[in-house]
mmCIF file of C-alpha atoms in Angstrom:
data_model
loop_
_atom_site.group_PDB
_atom_site.id
_atom_site.type_symbol
_atom_site.label_atom_id
_atom_site.label_comp_id
_atom_site.label_asym_id
_atom_site.label_seq_id
_atom_site.Cartn_x
_atom_site.Cartn_y
_atom_site.Cartn_z
ATOM 1 C CA MET A 285 -12.113 16.523 2.760
ATOM 2 C CA ILE A 286 -10.362 19.325 4.680
ATOM 3 C CA ALA A 287 -8.392 18.252 7.732
ATOM 4 C CA THR A 288 -9.152 21.455 9.618
ATOM 5 C CA ASP A 289 -12.833 20.434 9.613
ATOM 6 C CA LEU A 290 -12.007 16.961 10.893
ATOM 7 C CA ILE A 291 -9.456 17.667 13.654
ATOM 8 C CA ASP A 292 -10.450 19.740 16.701
ATOM 9 C CA LEU A 293 -7.550 22.178 16.412
ATOM 10 C CA ALA A 294 -9.070 24.555 18.946
ATOM 11 C CA ARG A 295 -8.787 21.871 21.607
ATOM 12 C CA TYR A 296 -5.598 20.317 20.251
ATOM 13 C CA PRO A 297 -3.442 23.006 18.568
ATOM 14 C CA ILE A 298 -0.958 20.631 16.995
ATOM 15 C CA ASP A 299 0.165 23.364 14.597
ATOM 16 C CA GLY A 300 -0.079 26.531 16.708
ATOM 17 C CA THR A 301 -0.003 28.233 20.081
ATOM 18 C CA GLY A 302 -0.414 25.715 22.871
ATOM 19 C CA ARG A 303 1.446 22.950 21.060
ATOM 20 C CA ASP A 304 4.301 22.858 23.584
ATOM 21 C CA ALA A 305 1.965 22.365 26.536
ATOM 22 C CA LEU A 306 0.165 19.615 24.658
ATOM 23 C CA LEU A 307 3.448 17.895 23.870
ATOM 24 C CA HIS A 308 4.469 18.065 27.528
ATOM 25 C CA LYS A 309 1.279 16.277 28.622
ATOM 26 C CA VAL A 310 1.477 13.560 25.953
ATOM 27 C CA ARG A 311 5.165 12.912 26.614
ATOM 28 C CA ALA A 312 4.515 12.550 30.336
ATOM 29 C CA ASP A 313 1.794 9.961 29.687
ATOM 30 C CA LEU A 314 4.002 8.036 27.263
ATOM 31 C CA ALA A 315 6.867 8.048 29.725
ATOM 32 C CA SER A 316 4.692 6.702 32.529
ATOM 33 C CA ASP A 317 3.233 3.698 30.722
ATOM 34 C CA GLY A 318 3.774 3.857 26.970
ATOM 35 C CA CYS A 319 0.277 5.177 26.210
ATOM 36 C CA ALA A 320 -1.347 8.590 25.789
ATOM 37 C CA VAL A 321 -4.942 9.450 24.834
ATOM 38 C CA LEU A 322 -6.214 12.747 23.413
ATOM 39 C CA LYS A 323 -9.950 12.651 24.079
ATOM 40 C CA GLY A 324 -12.080 14.133 21.296
ATOM 41 C CA PHE A 325 -9.196 14.747 18.900
ATOM 42 C CA LEU A 326 -11.626 14.526 15.990
ATOM 43 C CA THR A 327 -14.594 16.826 15.603
ATOM 44 C CA PRO A 328 -18.050 15.230 15.423
ATOM 45 C CA GLN A 329 -17.889 15.871 11.659
ATOM 46 C CA GLY A 330 -14.574 14.044 11.519
ATOM 47 C CA VAL A 331 -15.969 11.036 13.349
ATOM 48 C CA ARG A 332 -18.979 10.863 11.040
ATOM 49 C CA ALA A 333 -16.893 11.242 7.887
ATOM 50 C CA ILE A 334 -14.383 8.526 8.728
ATOM 51 C CA ALA A 335 -17.094 6.170 10.009
ATOM 52 C CA ALA A 336 -18.971 6.618 6.719
ATOM 53 C CA GLU A 337 -15.766 5.970 4.777
ATOM 54 C CA ALA A 338 -15.127 2.793 6.761
ATOM 55 C CA ASP A 339 -18.708 1.656 6.120
ATOM 56 C CA SER A 340 -18.239 2.214 2.390
ATOM 57 C CA VAL A 341 -15.248 -0.162 2.184
ATOM 58 C CA ALA A 342 -16.162 -2.571 4.980
ATOM 59 C CA ASP A 343 -16.796 -5.310 2.435
ATOM 60 C CA GLN A 344 -13.105 -5.132 1.509
ATOM 61 C CA GLY A 345 -11.990 -6.083 5.003
ATOM 62 C CA HIS A 346 -10.070 -9.329 5.224
ATOM 63 C CA ARG A 347 -11.748 -11.564 7.775
ATOM 64 C CA SER A 348 -9.533 -14.167 9.314
ATOM 65 C CA PHE A 349 -10.080 -16.922 11.826
ATOM 66 C CA SER A 350 -7.063 -18.592 13.371
ATOM 67 C CA ARG A 351 -5.256 -19.522 16.545
ATOM 68 C CA THR A 352 -2.276 -17.338 17.330
ATOM 69 C CA ASN A 353 0.213 -16.749 20.092
ATOM 70 C CA PRO A 354 1.230 -13.203 21.134
ATOM 71 C CA TYR A 355 4.073 -13.240 18.593
ATOM 72 C CA PHE A 356 2.214 -14.607 15.548
ATOM 73 C CA THR A 357 4.730 -17.440 15.313
ATOM 74 C CA THR A 358 4.207 -21.180 14.864
ATOM 75 C CA ASP A 359 4.342 -23.645 17.725
ATOM 76 C CA ASN A 360 7.734 -24.871 18.886
ATOM 77 C CA PRO A 361 7.398 -28.196 20.736
ATOM 78 C CA ASP A 362 10.992 -27.875 21.983
ATOM 79 C CA LEU A 363 9.866 -25.127 24.371
ATOM 80 C CA PRO A 364 8.194 -25.810 27.748
ATOM 81 C CA GLN A 365 4.405 -26.077 27.602
ATOM 82 C CA GLY A 366 3.994 -22.985 29.793
ATOM 83 C CA ASP A 367 6.124 -20.747 27.574
ATOM 84 C CA PRO A 368 4.041 -17.836 26.159
ATOM 85 C CA ARG A 369 5.220 -18.768 22.676
ATOM 86 C CA ARG A 370 3.210 -21.971 23.095
ATOM 87 C CA GLN A 371 0.002 -20.267 24.283
ATOM 88 C CA PHE A 372 -2.468 -20.037 21.401
ATOM 89 C CA TYR A 373 -5.837 -18.272 21.312
ATOM 90 C CA ASP A 374 -8.680 -17.863 18.849
ATOM 91 C CA ARG A 375 -8.356 -14.715 16.742
ATOM 92 C CA SER A 376 -11.144 -13.457 14.497
ATOM 93 C CA ASN A 377 -11.659 -9.964 13.141
ATOM 94 C CA ALA A 378 -11.071 -7.974 9.981
ATOM 95 C CA PHE A 379 -8.583 -5.421 8.734
ATOM 96 C CA ILE A 380 -9.465 -3.017 5.935
ATOM 97 C CA ALA A 381 -6.125 -2.536 4.180
ATOM 98 C CA ALA A 382 -4.613 0.875 3.502
ATOM 99 C CA ASP A 383 -5.042 0.748 -0.267
ATOM 100 C CA ASN A 384 -8.828 0.898 0.184
ATOM 101 C CA PHE A 385 -8.680 4.484 1.496
ATOM 102 C CA ALA A 386 -8.469 7.150 -1.193
ATOM 103 C CA SER A 387 -6.077 10.081 -0.944
ATOM 104 C CA SER A 388 -9.098 12.390 -1.170
ATOM 105 C CA GLY A 389 -10.949 10.676 1.688
ATOM 106 C CA ALA A 390 -11.379 11.718 5.306
ATOM 107 C CA LEU A 391 -8.948 9.220 6.794
ATOM 108 C CA ARG A 392 -6.111 10.246 4.492
ATOM 109 C CA ALA A 393 -6.967 13.908 5.048
ATOM 110 C CA VAL A 394 -6.196 13.510 8.744
ATOM 111 C CA HIS A 395 -3.096 11.427 8.087
ATOM 112 C CA ASP A 396 -1.763 13.852 5.462
ATOM 113 C CA PHE A 397 -2.464 17.048 7.440
ATOM 114 C CA HIS A 398 0.843 18.939 7.419
ATOM 115 C CA ALA A 399 1.116 19.067 11.205
ATOM 116 C CA PHE A 400 0.023 15.510 11.996
ATOM 117 C CA ASP A 401 3.238 13.536 11.450
ATOM 118 C CA PRO A 402 5.496 16.191 13.042
ATOM 119 C CA PHE A 403 3.234 16.251 16.092
ATOM 120 C CA ILE A 404 3.335 12.470 16.461
ATOM 121 C CA ARG A 405 7.118 12.477 15.978
ATOM 122 C CA ASP A 406 7.608 15.150 18.622
ATOM 123 C CA CYS A 407 5.275 13.369 21.034
ATOM 124 C CA LEU A 408 7.328 10.199 20.682
ATOM 125 C CA GLN A 409 10.622 12.144 20.738
ATOM 126 C CA GLU A 410 12.034 9.898 18.067
ATOM 127 C CA SER A 411 14.755 11.054 15.699
ATOM 128 C CA ARG A 412 14.381 7.865 13.672
ATOM 129 C CA PHE A 413 10.746 8.259 12.693
ATOM 130 C CA HIS A 414 9.088 7.255 9.436
ATOM 131 C CA ARG A 415 5.680 6.336 8.193
ATOM 132 C CA TYR A 416 5.361 2.600 7.742
ATOM 133 C CA ALA A 417 6.330 1.957 4.119
ATOM 134 C CA ASP A 418 3.885 -0.936 3.798
ATOM 135 C CA PRO A 419 1.289 -0.091 1.100
ATOM 136 C CA LEU A 420 -1.256 -2.336 2.823
ATOM 137 C CA ALA A 421 -0.655 -1.123 6.355
ATOM 138 C CA ASP A 422 0.425 2.510 6.738
ATOM 139 C CA VAL A 423 -3.137 3.499 7.693
ATOM 140 C CA ILE A 424 -5.808 0.832 8.096
ATOM 141 C CA VAL A 425 -9.110 0.249 9.864
ATOM 142 C CA ASN A 426 -9.638 -2.623 12.260
ATOM 143 C CA MET A 427 -13.230 -3.849 12.145
ATOM 144 C CA ALA A 428 -14.796 -6.209 14.687
ATOM 145 C CA THR A 429 -18.248 -7.250 15.916
ATOM 146 C CA GLU A 430 -19.607 -9.623 18.546
ATOM 147 C CA GLY A 431 -17.869 -12.971 18.351
ATOM 148 C CA ASN A 432 -14.719 -11.423 16.933
ATOM 149 C CA GLY A 433 -11.650 -11.038 19.062
ATOM 150 C CA PHE A 434 -8.014 -10.002 18.897
ATOM 151 C CA PRO A 435 -6.263 -11.708 21.824
ATOM 152 C CA TRP A 436 -3.068 -10.693 23.595
ATOM 153 C CA HIS A 437 -0.334 -9.710 21.143
ATOM 154 C CA PHE A 438 2.570 -7.386 20.368
ATOM 155 C CA ASP A 439 2.580 -5.060 17.357
ATOM 156 C CA THR A 440 5.047 -5.417 14.504
ATOM 157 C CA ASN A 441 5.461 -1.631 14.378
ATOM 158 C CA ASN A 442 7.437 0.199 17.037
ATOM 159 C CA PHE A 443 4.788 2.879 17.525
ATOM 160 C CA THR A 444 1.081 2.718 16.799
ATOM 161 C CA VAL A 445 -1.307 5.657 16.606
ATOM 162 C CA THR A 446 -5.025 4.934 16.587
ATOM 163 C CA LEU A 447 -8.268 6.837 16.193
ATOM 164 C CA ALA A 448 -11.391 5.374 17.756
ATOM 165 C CA ILE A 449 -14.085 5.790 15.095
ATOM 166 C CA GLN A 450 -17.073 3.713 16.173
ATOM 167 C CA ASN A 451 -17.676 1.518 19.216
ATOM 168 C CA ALA A 452 -19.559 -1.737 19.423
ATOM 169 C CA ASP A 453 -22.816 -1.778 21.361
ATOM 170 C CA ASP A 454 -20.970 -3.002 24.464
ATOM 171 C CA GLY A 455 -17.529 -4.229 25.518
ATOM 172 C CA GLY A 456 -14.320 -3.527 23.614
ATOM 173 C CA ALA A 457 -12.165 -2.005 26.355
ATOM 174 C CA PHE A 458 -8.484 -1.666 25.448
ATOM 175 C CA GLU A 459 -6.359 -3.701 27.867
ATOM 176 C CA TYR A 460 -2.584 -3.521 27.975
ATOM 177 C CA ALA A 461 0.515 -4.335 30.008
ATOM 178 C CA PRO A 462 2.722 -1.235 29.685
ATOM 179 C CA MET A 463 6.268 -1.746 28.396
ATOM 180 C CA ILE A 464 6.347 -5.387 29.452
ATOM 181 C CA ARG A 465 9.300 -6.101 27.168
ATOM 182 C CA ASN A 466 12.110 -4.022 25.669
ATOM 183 C CA SER A 467 14.367 -4.126 22.635
ATOM 184 C CA THR A 468 16.850 -6.455 24.325
ATOM 185 C CA SER A 469 14.658 -8.703 26.513
ATOM 186 C CA GLU A 470 11.425 -10.565 25.784
ATOM 187 C CA GLN A 471 10.516 -10.916 29.499
ATOM 188 C CA PHE A 472 8.709 -14.202 28.886
ATOM 189 C CA ASP A 473 7.871 -14.734 32.580
ATOM 190 C CA ASP A 474 5.987 -11.426 32.786
ATOM 191 C CA VAL A 475 4.185 -12.144 29.515
ATOM 192 C CA ALA A 476 3.144 -15.574 30.819
ATOM 193 C CA LYS A 477 1.557 -13.976 33.883
ATOM 194 C CA VAL A 478 -0.577 -11.682 31.704
ATOM 195 C CA LEU A 479 -1.761 -14.637 29.646
ATOM 196 C CA ALA A 480 -2.593 -16.566 32.819
ATOM 197 C CA GLY A 481 -4.570 -13.648 34.255
ATOM 198 C CA THR A 482 -2.256 -13.319 37.255
ATOM 199 C CA SER A 483 -0.336 -10.165 36.324
ATOM 200 C CA ASP A 484 -0.699 -6.892 38.211
ATOM 201 C CA LYS A 485 0.662 -4.956 35.221
ATOM 202 C CA VAL A 486 -2.550 -4.857 33.137
ATOM 203 C CA LYS A 487 -4.438 -1.578 32.625
ATOM 204 C CA SER A 488 -7.788 -0.946 30.911
ATOM 205 C CA LEU A 489 -8.985 2.018 28.797
ATOM 206 C CA THR A 490 -12.396 2.854 27.368
ATOM 207 C CA LEU A 491 -11.887 4.829 24.158
ATOM 208 C CA GLU A 492 -14.699 6.889 22.640
ATOM 209 C CA PRO A 493 -15.197 7.819 18.962
ATOM 210 C CA GLY A 494 -12.808 10.636 18.078
ATOM 211 C CA ASP A 495 -10.142 9.750 20.660
ATOM 212 C CA LEU A 496 -6.536 9.678 19.435
ATOM 213 C CA GLN A 497 -4.262 7.154 21.128
ATOM 214 C CA LEU A 498 -0.466 6.984 20.931
ATOM 215 C CA PHE A 499 0.817 3.593 21.958
ATOM 216 C CA LYS A 500 4.148 1.778 22.005
ATOM 217 C CA GLY A 501 2.557 -1.497 21.004
ATOM 218 C CA ARG A 502 5.744 -3.283 20.051
ATOM 219 C CA TYR A 503 6.724 -3.343 23.700
ATOM 220 C CA SER A 504 3.348 -3.451 25.475
ATOM 221 C CA LEU A 505 1.275 -6.632 25.334
ATOM 222 C CA HIS A 506 -2.339 -5.708 24.555
ATOM 223 C CA ARG A 507 -5.769 -6.902 23.473
ATOM 224 C CA VAL A 508 -9.367 -5.739 22.964
ATOM 225 C CA ALA A 509 -11.904 -7.099 25.452
ATOM 226 C CA PRO A 510 -14.845 -9.110 24.006
ATOM 227 C CA LEU A 511 -17.499 -7.161 22.084
ATOM 228 C CA LYS A 512 -21.289 -7.378 22.220
ATOM 229 C CA GLY A 513 -23.961 -6.409 19.692
ATOM 230 C CA PRO A 514 -24.155 -6.139 15.880
ATOM 231 C CA THR A 515 -22.633 -2.648 15.526
ATOM 232 C CA PRO A 516 -19.072 -2.936 14.175
ATOM 233 C CA ARG A 517 -16.202 -1.448 16.150
ATOM 234 C CA TYR A 518 -13.981 0.676 13.874
ATOM 235 C CA VAL A 519 -10.502 1.794 14.883
ATOM 236 C CA ALA A 520 -8.178 3.541 12.422
ATOM 237 C CA ILE A 521 -4.520 2.617 12.862
ATOM 238 C CA PHE A 522 -1.595 4.819 11.732
ATOM 239 C CA SER A 523 1.800 3.148 11.891
ATOM 240 C CA TYR A 524 5.309 4.574 12.310
ATOM 241 C CA VAL A 525 8.654 2.808 12.446
ATOM 242 C CA GLU A 526 12.373 3.518 12.897
ATOM 243 C CA GLU A 527 13.517 2.578 9.399
ATOM 244 C CA PRO A 528 12.281 4.209 6.170
ATOM 245 C CA ASP A 529 11.789 1.038 4.101
ATOM 246 C CA MET A 530 10.176 -1.354 6.563
ATOM 247 C CA VAL A 531 7.159 -3.424 5.572
ATOM 248 C CA GLY A 532 5.382 -6.363 7.183
ATOM 249 C CA ALA A 533 6.781 -9.878 7.110
ATOM 250 C CA PRO A 534 5.149 -11.939 4.337
ATOM 251 C CA GLU A 535 3.655 -14.546 6.711
ATOM 252 C CA ARG A 536 2.067 -11.995 9.008
ATOM 253 C CA THR A 537 0.908 -9.786 6.118
ATOM 254 C CA LYS A 538 -0.891 -12.784 4.635
ATOM 255 C CA GLN A 539 -2.531 -13.479 7.990
ATOM 256 C CA LEU A 540 -3.792 -9.933 8.478
ATOM 257 C CA TYR A 541 -4.696 -8.791 4.958
ATOM 258 C CA GLY A 542 -5.168 -11.987 2.990
ATOM 259 C CA ARG A 543 -2.605 -11.057 0.377
ATOM 260 C CA VAL A 544 1.067 -10.285 -0.110
ATOM 261 C CA LEU A 545 2.583 -7.787 -2.534
ATOM 262 C CA PRO A 546 5.999 -8.091 -4.219
ATOM 263 C CA ILE A 547 7.400 -5.480 -1.844
ATOM 264 C CA HIS A 548 6.784 -7.785 1.132
ATOM 265 C CA LEU A 549 8.898 -10.519 -0.420
ATOM 266 C CA GLU A 550 11.612 -8.103 -1.523
ATOM 267 C CA ARG A 551 12.042 -6.557 1.929
ATOM 268 C CA ALA A 552 11.436 -9.606 4.129
ATOM 269 C CA GLY A 553 13.639 -9.630 7.214
ATOM 270 C CA ARG A 554 14.431 -5.920 7.356
ATOM 271 C CA ARG A 555 13.897 -5.136 11.029
ATOM 272 C CA ALA A 556 15.400 -2.557 13.378
ATOM 273 C CA ASP A 557 15.569 -5.051 16.255
ATOM 274 C CA ALA A 558 15.881 -8.773 16.865
ATOM 275 C CA LEU A 559 12.523 -9.367 18.594
ATOM 276 C CA ILE A 560 10.964 -12.596 17.417
ATOM 277 C CA ASP A 561 7.891 -11.167 15.697
#
């Protein structure tokens, strides 16, 4: 696959004239609420190619059914009952791990395009910027159908970049509370209001196949609204972090992908911040 056939470079010149103006717009959106969307970043060919690739490895997705809180931690009965760390919700969906996507495939072609990472880095204005070193999670596909759901949560990675590939028949809006916590404060009271449905901080986005989204998901509580119909919703997720050797925690990796590699055990606990997840 050739990335120039998959990315709409005429509309989004991430490697040429017009890049500075594009960066200005994305940075402004990120500054306002931690989220920016580039509508139609992929060409129709790109959408079809990555959707077909996801279909071809869909049977490798790890389906999990559990009850989780927004932090993916276990219950702590010493905390008050209303604490968000004690609010648990049904979670059921599937992640197709990164090692299912070949280097010659469409998804990796986009990810490995020479201008892609520099563009994302410059959008985020991060000097400490690295691809997630996790061999199961640097670029994955989230797969969900009716009855599946990913409730309110924070991301492990500091920055998340997603490509909407295929929508369900109905539902699936992206809902988020922009920058509701920061690297030094969990803001549990604000998180509790989102979980209770009483917060005025929540926004909703409808993403279409081919849309590129940049999102600071480690700091913004978010979820996908309930889905309807048998058509699977596919979203590709590219992950970037502040440290070059970071991988997922063993417990959470097991939850999401159904397996743990030696590297997860070797690097457990290496985080750039002290947030609880």
